[in-house]
mmCIF file of C-alpha atoms in Angstrom:
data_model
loop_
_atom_site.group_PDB
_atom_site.id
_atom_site.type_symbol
_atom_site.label_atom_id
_atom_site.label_comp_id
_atom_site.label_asym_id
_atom_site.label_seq_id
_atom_site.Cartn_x
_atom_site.Cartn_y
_atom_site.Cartn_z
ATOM 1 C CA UNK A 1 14.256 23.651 30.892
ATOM 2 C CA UNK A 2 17.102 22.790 28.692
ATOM 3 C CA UNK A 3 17.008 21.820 24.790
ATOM 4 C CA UNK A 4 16.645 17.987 24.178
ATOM 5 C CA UNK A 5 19.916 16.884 22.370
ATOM 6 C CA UNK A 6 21.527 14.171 21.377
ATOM 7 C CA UNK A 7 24.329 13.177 19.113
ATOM 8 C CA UNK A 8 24.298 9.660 18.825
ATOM 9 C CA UNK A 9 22.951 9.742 15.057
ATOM 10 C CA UNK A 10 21.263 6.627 13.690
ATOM 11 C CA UNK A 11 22.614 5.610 10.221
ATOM 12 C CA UNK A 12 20.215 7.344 7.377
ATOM 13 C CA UNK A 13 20.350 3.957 5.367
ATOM 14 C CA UNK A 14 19.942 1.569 7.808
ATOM 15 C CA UNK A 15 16.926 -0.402 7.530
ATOM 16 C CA UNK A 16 13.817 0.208 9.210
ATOM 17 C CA UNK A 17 12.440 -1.906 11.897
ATOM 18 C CA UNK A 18 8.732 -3.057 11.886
ATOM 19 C CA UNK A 19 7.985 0.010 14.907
ATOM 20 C CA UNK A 20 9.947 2.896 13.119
ATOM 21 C CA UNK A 21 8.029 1.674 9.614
ATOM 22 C CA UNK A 22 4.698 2.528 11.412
ATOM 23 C CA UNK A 23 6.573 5.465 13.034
ATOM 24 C CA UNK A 24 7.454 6.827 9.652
ATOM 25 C CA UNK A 25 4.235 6.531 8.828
ATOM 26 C CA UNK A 26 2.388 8.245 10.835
ATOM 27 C CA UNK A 27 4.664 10.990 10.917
ATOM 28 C CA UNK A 28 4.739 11.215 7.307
ATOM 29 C CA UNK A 29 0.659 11.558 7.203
ATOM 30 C CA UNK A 30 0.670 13.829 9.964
ATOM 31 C CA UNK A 31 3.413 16.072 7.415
ATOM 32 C CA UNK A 32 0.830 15.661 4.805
ATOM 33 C CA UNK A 33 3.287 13.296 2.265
ATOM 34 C CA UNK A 34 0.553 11.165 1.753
ATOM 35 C CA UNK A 35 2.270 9.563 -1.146
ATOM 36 C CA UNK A 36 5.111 8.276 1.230
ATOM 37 C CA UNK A 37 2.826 7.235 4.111
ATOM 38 C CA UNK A 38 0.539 4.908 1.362
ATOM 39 C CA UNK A 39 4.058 3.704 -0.185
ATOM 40 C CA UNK A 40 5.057 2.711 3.196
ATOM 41 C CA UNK A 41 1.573 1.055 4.054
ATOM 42 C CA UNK A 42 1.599 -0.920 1.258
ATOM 43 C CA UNK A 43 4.808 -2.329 1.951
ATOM 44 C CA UNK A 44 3.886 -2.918 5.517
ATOM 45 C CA UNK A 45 0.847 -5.126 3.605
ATOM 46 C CA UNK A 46 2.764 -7.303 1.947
ATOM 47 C CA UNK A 47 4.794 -7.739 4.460
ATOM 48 C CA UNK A 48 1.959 -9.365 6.328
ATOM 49 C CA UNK A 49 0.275 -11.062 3.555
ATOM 50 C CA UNK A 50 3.316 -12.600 2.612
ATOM 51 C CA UNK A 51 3.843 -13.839 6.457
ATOM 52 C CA UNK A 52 6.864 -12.113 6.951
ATOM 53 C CA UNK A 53 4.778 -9.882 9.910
ATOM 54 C CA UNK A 54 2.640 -11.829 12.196
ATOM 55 C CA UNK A 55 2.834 -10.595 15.270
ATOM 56 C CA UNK A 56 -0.463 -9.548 16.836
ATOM 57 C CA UNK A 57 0.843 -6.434 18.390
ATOM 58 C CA UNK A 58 2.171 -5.500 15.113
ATOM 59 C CA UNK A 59 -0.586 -6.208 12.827
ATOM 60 C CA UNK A 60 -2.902 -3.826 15.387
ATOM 61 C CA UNK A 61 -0.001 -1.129 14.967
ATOM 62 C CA UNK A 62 -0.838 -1.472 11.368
ATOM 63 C CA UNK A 63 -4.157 -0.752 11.279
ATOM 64 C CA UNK A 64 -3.446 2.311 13.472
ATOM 65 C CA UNK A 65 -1.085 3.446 11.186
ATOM 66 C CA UNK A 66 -4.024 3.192 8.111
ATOM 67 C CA UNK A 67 -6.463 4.778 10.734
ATOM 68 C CA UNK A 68 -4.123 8.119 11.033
ATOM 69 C CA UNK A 69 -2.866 8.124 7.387
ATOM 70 C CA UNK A 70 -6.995 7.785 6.329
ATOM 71 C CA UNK A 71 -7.934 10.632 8.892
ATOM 72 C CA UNK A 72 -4.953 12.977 7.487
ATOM 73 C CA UNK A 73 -6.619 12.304 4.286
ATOM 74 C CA UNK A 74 -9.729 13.217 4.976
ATOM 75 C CA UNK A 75 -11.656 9.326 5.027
ATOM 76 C CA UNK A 76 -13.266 9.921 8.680
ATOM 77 C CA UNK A 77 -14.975 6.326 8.429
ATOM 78 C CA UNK A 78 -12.341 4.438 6.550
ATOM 79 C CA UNK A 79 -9.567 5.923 9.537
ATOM 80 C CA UNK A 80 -12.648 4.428 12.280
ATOM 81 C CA UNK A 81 -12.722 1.512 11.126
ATOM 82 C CA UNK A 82 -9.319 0.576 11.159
ATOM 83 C CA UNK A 83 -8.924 2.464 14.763
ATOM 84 C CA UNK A 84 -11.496 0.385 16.103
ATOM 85 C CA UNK A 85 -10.186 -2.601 14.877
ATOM 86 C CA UNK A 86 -6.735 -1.394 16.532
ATOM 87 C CA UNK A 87 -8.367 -0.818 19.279
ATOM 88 C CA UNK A 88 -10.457 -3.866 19.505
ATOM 89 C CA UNK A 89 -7.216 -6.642 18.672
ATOM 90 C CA UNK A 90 -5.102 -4.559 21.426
ATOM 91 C CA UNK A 91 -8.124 -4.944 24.148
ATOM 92 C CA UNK A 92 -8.057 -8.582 23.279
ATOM 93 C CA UNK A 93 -4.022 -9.039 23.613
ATOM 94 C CA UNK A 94 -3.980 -7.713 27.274
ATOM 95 C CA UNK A 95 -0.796 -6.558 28.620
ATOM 96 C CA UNK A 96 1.149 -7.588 25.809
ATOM 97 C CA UNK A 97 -0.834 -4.538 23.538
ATOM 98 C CA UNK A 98 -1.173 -2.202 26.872
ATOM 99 C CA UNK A 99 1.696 -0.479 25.581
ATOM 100 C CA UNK A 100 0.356 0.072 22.185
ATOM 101 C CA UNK A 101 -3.311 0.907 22.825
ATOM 102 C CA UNK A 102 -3.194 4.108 24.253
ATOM 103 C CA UNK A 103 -1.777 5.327 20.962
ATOM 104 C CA UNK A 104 -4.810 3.519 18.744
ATOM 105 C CA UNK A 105 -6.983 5.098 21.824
ATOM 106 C CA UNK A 106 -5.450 8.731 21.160
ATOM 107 C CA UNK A 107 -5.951 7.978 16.938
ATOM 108 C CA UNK A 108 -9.233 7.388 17.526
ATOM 109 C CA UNK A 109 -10.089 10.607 19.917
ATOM 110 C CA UNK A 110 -8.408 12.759 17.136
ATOM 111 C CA UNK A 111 -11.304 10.973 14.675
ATOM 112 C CA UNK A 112 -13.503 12.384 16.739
ATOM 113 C CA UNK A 113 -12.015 15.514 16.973
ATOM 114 C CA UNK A 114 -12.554 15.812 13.319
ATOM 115 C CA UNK A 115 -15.892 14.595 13.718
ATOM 116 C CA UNK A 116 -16.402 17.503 16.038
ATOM 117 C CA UNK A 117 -17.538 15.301 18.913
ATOM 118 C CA UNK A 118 -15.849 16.807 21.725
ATOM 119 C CA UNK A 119 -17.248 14.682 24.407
ATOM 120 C CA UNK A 120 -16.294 11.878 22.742
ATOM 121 C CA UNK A 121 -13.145 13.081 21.983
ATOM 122 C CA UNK A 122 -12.179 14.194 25.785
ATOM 123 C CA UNK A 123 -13.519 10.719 26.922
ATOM 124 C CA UNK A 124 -10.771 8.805 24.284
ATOM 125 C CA UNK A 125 -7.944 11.407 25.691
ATOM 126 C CA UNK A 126 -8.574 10.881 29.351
ATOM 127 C CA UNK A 127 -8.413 7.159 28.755
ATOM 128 C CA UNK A 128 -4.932 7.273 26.811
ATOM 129 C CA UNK A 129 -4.095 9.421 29.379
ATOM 130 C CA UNK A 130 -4.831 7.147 32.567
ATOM 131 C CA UNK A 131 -3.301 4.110 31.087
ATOM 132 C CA UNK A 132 -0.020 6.106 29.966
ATOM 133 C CA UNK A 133 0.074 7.973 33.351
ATOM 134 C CA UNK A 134 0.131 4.221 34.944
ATOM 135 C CA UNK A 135 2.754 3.018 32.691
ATOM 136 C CA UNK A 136 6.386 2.887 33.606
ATOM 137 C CA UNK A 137 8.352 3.961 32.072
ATOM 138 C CA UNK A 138 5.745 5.955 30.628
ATOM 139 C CA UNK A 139 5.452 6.263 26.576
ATOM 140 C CA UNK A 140 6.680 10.232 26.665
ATOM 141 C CA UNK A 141 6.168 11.232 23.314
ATOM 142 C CA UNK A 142 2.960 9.933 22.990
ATOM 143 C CA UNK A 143 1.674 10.826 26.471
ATOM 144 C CA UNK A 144 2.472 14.537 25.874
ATOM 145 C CA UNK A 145 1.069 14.408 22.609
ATOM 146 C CA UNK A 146 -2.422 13.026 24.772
ATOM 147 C CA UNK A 147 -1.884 15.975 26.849
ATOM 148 C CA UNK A 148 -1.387 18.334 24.618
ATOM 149 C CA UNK A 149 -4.175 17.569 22.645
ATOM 150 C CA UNK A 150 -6.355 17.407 26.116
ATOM 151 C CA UNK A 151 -5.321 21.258 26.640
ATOM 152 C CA UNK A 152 -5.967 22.369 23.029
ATOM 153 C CA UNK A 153 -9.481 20.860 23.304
ATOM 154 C CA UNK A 154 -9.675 23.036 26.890
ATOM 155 C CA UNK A 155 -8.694 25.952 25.199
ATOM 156 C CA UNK A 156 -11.034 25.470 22.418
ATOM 157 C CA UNK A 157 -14.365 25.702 24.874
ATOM 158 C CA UNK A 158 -13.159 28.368 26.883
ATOM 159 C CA UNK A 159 -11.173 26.451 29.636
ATOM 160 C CA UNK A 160 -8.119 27.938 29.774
ATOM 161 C CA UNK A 161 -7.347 27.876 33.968
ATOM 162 C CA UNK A 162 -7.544 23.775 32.674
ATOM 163 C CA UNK A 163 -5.726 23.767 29.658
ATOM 164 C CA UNK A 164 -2.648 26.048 31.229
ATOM 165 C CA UNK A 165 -3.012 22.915 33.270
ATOM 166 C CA UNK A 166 -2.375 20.297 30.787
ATOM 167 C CA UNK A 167 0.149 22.324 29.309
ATOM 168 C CA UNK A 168 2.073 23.047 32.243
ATOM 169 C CA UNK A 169 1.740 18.938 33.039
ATOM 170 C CA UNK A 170 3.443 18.386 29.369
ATOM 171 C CA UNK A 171 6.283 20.524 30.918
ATOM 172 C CA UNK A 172 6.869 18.065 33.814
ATOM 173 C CA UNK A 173 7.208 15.155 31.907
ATOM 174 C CA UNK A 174 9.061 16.378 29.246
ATOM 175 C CA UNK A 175 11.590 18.060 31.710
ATOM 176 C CA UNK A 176 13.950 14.743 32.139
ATOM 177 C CA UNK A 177 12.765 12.680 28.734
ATOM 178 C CA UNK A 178 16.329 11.058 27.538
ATOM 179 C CA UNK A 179 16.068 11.265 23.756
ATOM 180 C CA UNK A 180 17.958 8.066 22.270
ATOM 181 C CA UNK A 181 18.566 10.143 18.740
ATOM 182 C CA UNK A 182 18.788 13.414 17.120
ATOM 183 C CA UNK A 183 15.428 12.873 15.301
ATOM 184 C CA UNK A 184 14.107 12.157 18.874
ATOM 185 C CA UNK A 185 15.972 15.144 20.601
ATOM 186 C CA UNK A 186 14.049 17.964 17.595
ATOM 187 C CA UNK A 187 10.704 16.099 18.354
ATOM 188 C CA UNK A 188 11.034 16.510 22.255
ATOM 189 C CA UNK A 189 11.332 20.156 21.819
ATOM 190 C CA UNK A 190 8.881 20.552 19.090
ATOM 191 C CA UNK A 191 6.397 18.955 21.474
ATOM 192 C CA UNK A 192 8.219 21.472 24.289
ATOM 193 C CA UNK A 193 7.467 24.259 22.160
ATOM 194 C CA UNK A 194 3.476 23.493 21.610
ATOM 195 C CA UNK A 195 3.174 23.140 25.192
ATOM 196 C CA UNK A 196 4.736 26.981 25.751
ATOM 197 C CA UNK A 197 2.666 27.841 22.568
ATOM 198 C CA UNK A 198 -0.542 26.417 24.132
ATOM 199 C CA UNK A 199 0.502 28.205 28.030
ATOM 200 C CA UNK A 200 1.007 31.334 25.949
ATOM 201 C CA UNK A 201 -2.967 31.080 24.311
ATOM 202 C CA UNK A 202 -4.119 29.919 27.495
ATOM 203 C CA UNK A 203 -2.473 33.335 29.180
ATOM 204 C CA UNK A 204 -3.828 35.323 26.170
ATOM 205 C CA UNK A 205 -7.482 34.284 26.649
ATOM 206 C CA UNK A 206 -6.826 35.098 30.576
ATOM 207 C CA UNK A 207 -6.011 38.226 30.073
ATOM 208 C CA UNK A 208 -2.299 37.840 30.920
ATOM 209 C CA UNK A 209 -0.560 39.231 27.923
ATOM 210 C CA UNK A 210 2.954 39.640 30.046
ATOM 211 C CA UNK A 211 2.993 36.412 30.890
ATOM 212 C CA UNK A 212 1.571 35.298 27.371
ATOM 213 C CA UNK A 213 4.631 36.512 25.552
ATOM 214 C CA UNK A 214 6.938 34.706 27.863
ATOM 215 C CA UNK A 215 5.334 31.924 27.053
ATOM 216 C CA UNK A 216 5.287 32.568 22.991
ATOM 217 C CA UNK A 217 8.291 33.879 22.828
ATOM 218 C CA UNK A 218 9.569 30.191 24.888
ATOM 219 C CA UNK A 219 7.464 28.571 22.234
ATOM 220 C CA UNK A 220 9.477 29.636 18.997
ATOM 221 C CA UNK A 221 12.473 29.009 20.344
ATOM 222 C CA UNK A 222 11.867 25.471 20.959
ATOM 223 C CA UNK A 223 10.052 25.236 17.702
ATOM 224 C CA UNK A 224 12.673 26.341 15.673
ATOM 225 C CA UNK A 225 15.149 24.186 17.898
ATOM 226 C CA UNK A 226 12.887 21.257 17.208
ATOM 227 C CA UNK A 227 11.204 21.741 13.536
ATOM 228 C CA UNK A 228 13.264 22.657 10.257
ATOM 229 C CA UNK A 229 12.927 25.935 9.103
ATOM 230 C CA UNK A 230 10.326 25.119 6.068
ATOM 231 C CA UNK A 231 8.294 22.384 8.249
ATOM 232 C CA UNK A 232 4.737 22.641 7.580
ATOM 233 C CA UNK A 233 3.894 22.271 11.598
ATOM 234 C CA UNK A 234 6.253 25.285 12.819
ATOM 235 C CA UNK A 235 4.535 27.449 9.349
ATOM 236 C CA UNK A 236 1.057 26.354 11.507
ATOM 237 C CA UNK A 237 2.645 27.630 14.547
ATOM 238 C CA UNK A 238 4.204 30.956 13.704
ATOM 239 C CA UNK A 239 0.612 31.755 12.400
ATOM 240 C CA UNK A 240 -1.119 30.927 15.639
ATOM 241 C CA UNK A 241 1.790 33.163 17.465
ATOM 242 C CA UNK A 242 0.731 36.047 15.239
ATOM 243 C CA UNK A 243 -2.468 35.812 15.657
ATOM 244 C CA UNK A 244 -1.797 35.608 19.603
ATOM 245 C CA UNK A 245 0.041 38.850 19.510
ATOM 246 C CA UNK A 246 -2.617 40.848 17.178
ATOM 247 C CA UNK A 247 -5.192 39.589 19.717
ATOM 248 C CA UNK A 248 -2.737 41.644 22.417
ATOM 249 C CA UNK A 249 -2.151 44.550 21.030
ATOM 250 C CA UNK A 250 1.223 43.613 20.505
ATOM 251 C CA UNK A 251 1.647 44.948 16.862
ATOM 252 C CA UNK A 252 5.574 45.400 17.111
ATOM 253 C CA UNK A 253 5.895 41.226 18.132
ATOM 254 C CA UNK A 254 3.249 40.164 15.649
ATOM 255 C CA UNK A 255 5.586 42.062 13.241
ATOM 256 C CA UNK A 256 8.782 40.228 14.528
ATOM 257 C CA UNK A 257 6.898 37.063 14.239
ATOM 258 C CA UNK A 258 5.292 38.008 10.792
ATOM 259 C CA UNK A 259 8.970 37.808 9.652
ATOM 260 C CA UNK A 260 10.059 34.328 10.542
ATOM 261 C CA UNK A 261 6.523 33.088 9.452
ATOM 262 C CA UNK A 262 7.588 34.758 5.787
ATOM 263 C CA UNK A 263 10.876 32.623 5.821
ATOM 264 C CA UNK A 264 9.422 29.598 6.939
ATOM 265 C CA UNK A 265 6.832 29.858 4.239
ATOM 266 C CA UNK A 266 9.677 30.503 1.676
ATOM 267 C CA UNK A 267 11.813 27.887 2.932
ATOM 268 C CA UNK A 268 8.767 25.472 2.384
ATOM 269 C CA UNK A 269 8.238 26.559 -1.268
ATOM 270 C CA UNK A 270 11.950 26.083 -1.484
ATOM 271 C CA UNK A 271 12.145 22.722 -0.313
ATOM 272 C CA UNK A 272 8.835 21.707 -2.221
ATOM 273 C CA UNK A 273 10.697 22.687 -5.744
ATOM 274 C CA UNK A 274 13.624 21.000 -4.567
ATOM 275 C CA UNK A 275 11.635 18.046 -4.376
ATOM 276 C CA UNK A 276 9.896 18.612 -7.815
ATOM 277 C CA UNK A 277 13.525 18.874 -9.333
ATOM 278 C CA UNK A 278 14.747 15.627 -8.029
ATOM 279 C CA UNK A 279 11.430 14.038 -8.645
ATOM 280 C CA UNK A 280 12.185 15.150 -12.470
ATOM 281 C CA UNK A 281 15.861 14.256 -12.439
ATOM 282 C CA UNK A 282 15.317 11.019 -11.334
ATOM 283 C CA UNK A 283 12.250 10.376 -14.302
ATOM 284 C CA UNK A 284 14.706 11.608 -16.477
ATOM 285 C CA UNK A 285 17.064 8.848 -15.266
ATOM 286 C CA UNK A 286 14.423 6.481 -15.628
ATOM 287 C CA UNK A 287 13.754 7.117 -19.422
ATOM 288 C CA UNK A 288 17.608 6.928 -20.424
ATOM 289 C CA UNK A 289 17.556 3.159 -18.398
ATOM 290 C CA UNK A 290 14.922 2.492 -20.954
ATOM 291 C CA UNK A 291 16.295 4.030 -24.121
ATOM 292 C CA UNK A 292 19.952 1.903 -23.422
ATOM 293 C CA UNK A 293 17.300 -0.895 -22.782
ATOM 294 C CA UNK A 294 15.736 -0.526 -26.082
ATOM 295 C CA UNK A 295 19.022 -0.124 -27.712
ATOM 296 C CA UNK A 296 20.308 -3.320 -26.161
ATOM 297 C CA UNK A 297 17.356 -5.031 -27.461
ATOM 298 C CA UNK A 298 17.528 -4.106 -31.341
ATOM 299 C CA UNK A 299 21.662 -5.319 -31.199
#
């Protein structure tokens, strides 16, 4: 399998479109900047209230969009209620919100999930799964996301003949995905890299630690190919590798891995005060505007 990239950039300050809005937003929950994802949903809001939005397809999107920043946030009946309203207002558009319902479909299995209602759960992810496998072209990033979810659950009871499965079916589709950006090329293989790291666990709890570190070692190379090196989702990975190799035996890998997870954690902290700088440059900023502005106002 070959790395996912792509050089046709899009243009950092162009403006977003109604989909990549909810995009954004839902990746920004799932990356835990919470403070973004409610900026952007609130923006979204007036948007609609003020009748610039009123398409039906996008006003469902919407609510999924609440539904996964509520869930990421903890607000389990808050995030159902907008899912099922999703859910309910794409049902009711037929094939004009096919396209988008298996995503509100796969929000609201991962409510479950956190509910800890498996059955429920698995029931969601095989429908979003059925209606994406019967879509063409199919929605890729979301369908292995479905898939990959599907085989973590597997893995989770003990199935793990199934999940290498699901896994290895994430592999196939993801195997001739055309990414249309950069940003899309590093999420390809960051969702290539969770399927090898979810083969690899699958091999582990089989017994097949050869083939398991294959698999892992596949797994952080696609990760770091697809996830910067402070990105809270490759920190989550690099611990479940670790783990993987203690579980094996495998004290010399788990050290190796050990290492990179140290970095990434760094690189995090790094980026995080960074952040904290700007965030003070920028009030700093912000209280000179208002000193000229006071100034102005006494001449």
């Amino acid at each position: 399998m070959n790395d996912h990239d792509n050089d046709d950039d899009h243009d950092d300050e162009e403006e977003l479109t109604p989909e990549e809005l909810f995009d954004t937003i839902e990746v920004a929950a799932a990356e835990g900047a919470f403070e973004e994802a409610a900026m952007l949903v609130a923006l979204a809001n007036a948007a609609f209230q003020s009748g610039q939005l009123e398409d039906d397809v996008l006003r469902a999107r919407f609510d999924a969009a609440q539904a996964e920043l509520e869930r990421c946030q903890g607000n389990l009946d808050a995030a159902s209620e907008h899912a099922s309203r999703a859910v309910k207002a794409l049902e009711g558009l037929g094939a004009a919100g096919a396209r988008t319902l298996a995503g509100a479909i796969y929000t609201s299995a991962l409510i479950e999930l956190d509910r800890d209602d498996v059955d429920g759960a698995m029931s969601l992810l095989d429908r979003a799964a059925t209606m994406l496998e019967a879509q063409a072209p199919k929605d890729v990033d979301v369908f292995a996301s479905v898939l990959i979810t599907m085989g973590e659950v597997s893995l989770e009871v003990g199935e793990a003949e199934a999940s290498s499965r699901l896994f290895g079916r994430v592999l196939e589709v993801l195997r001739d995905a055309q990414p249309d950006s950069e940003g899309h090329a590093h999420g390809l293989n960051a969702l290539t890299g969770k399927a090898f790291l979810g083969l690899g666990a699958a091999a582990v709890q089989s017994g097949k630690n050869r083939e398991a570190k294959d698999f892992l070692e596949r797994a952080i190379e696609f990760l770091d190919e697809g996830l910067g090196d402070g990105h809270p989702v490759r920190i989550e990975a690099l611990e479940r590798v670790v783990e993987l190799y203690r579980s094996m035996g495998d004290e010399a890998a788990a050290a190796l891995a050990e290492e990179e997870l140290r970095a990434a954690r760094e690189a995090f902290r790094r980026a995080e005060d960074e952040d904290d700088e700007l965030d003070d440059e920028l009030d700093e900023l912000d209280d000179d505007d208002d000193d000229d502005d006071d100034d102005d106002d006494k001449t």
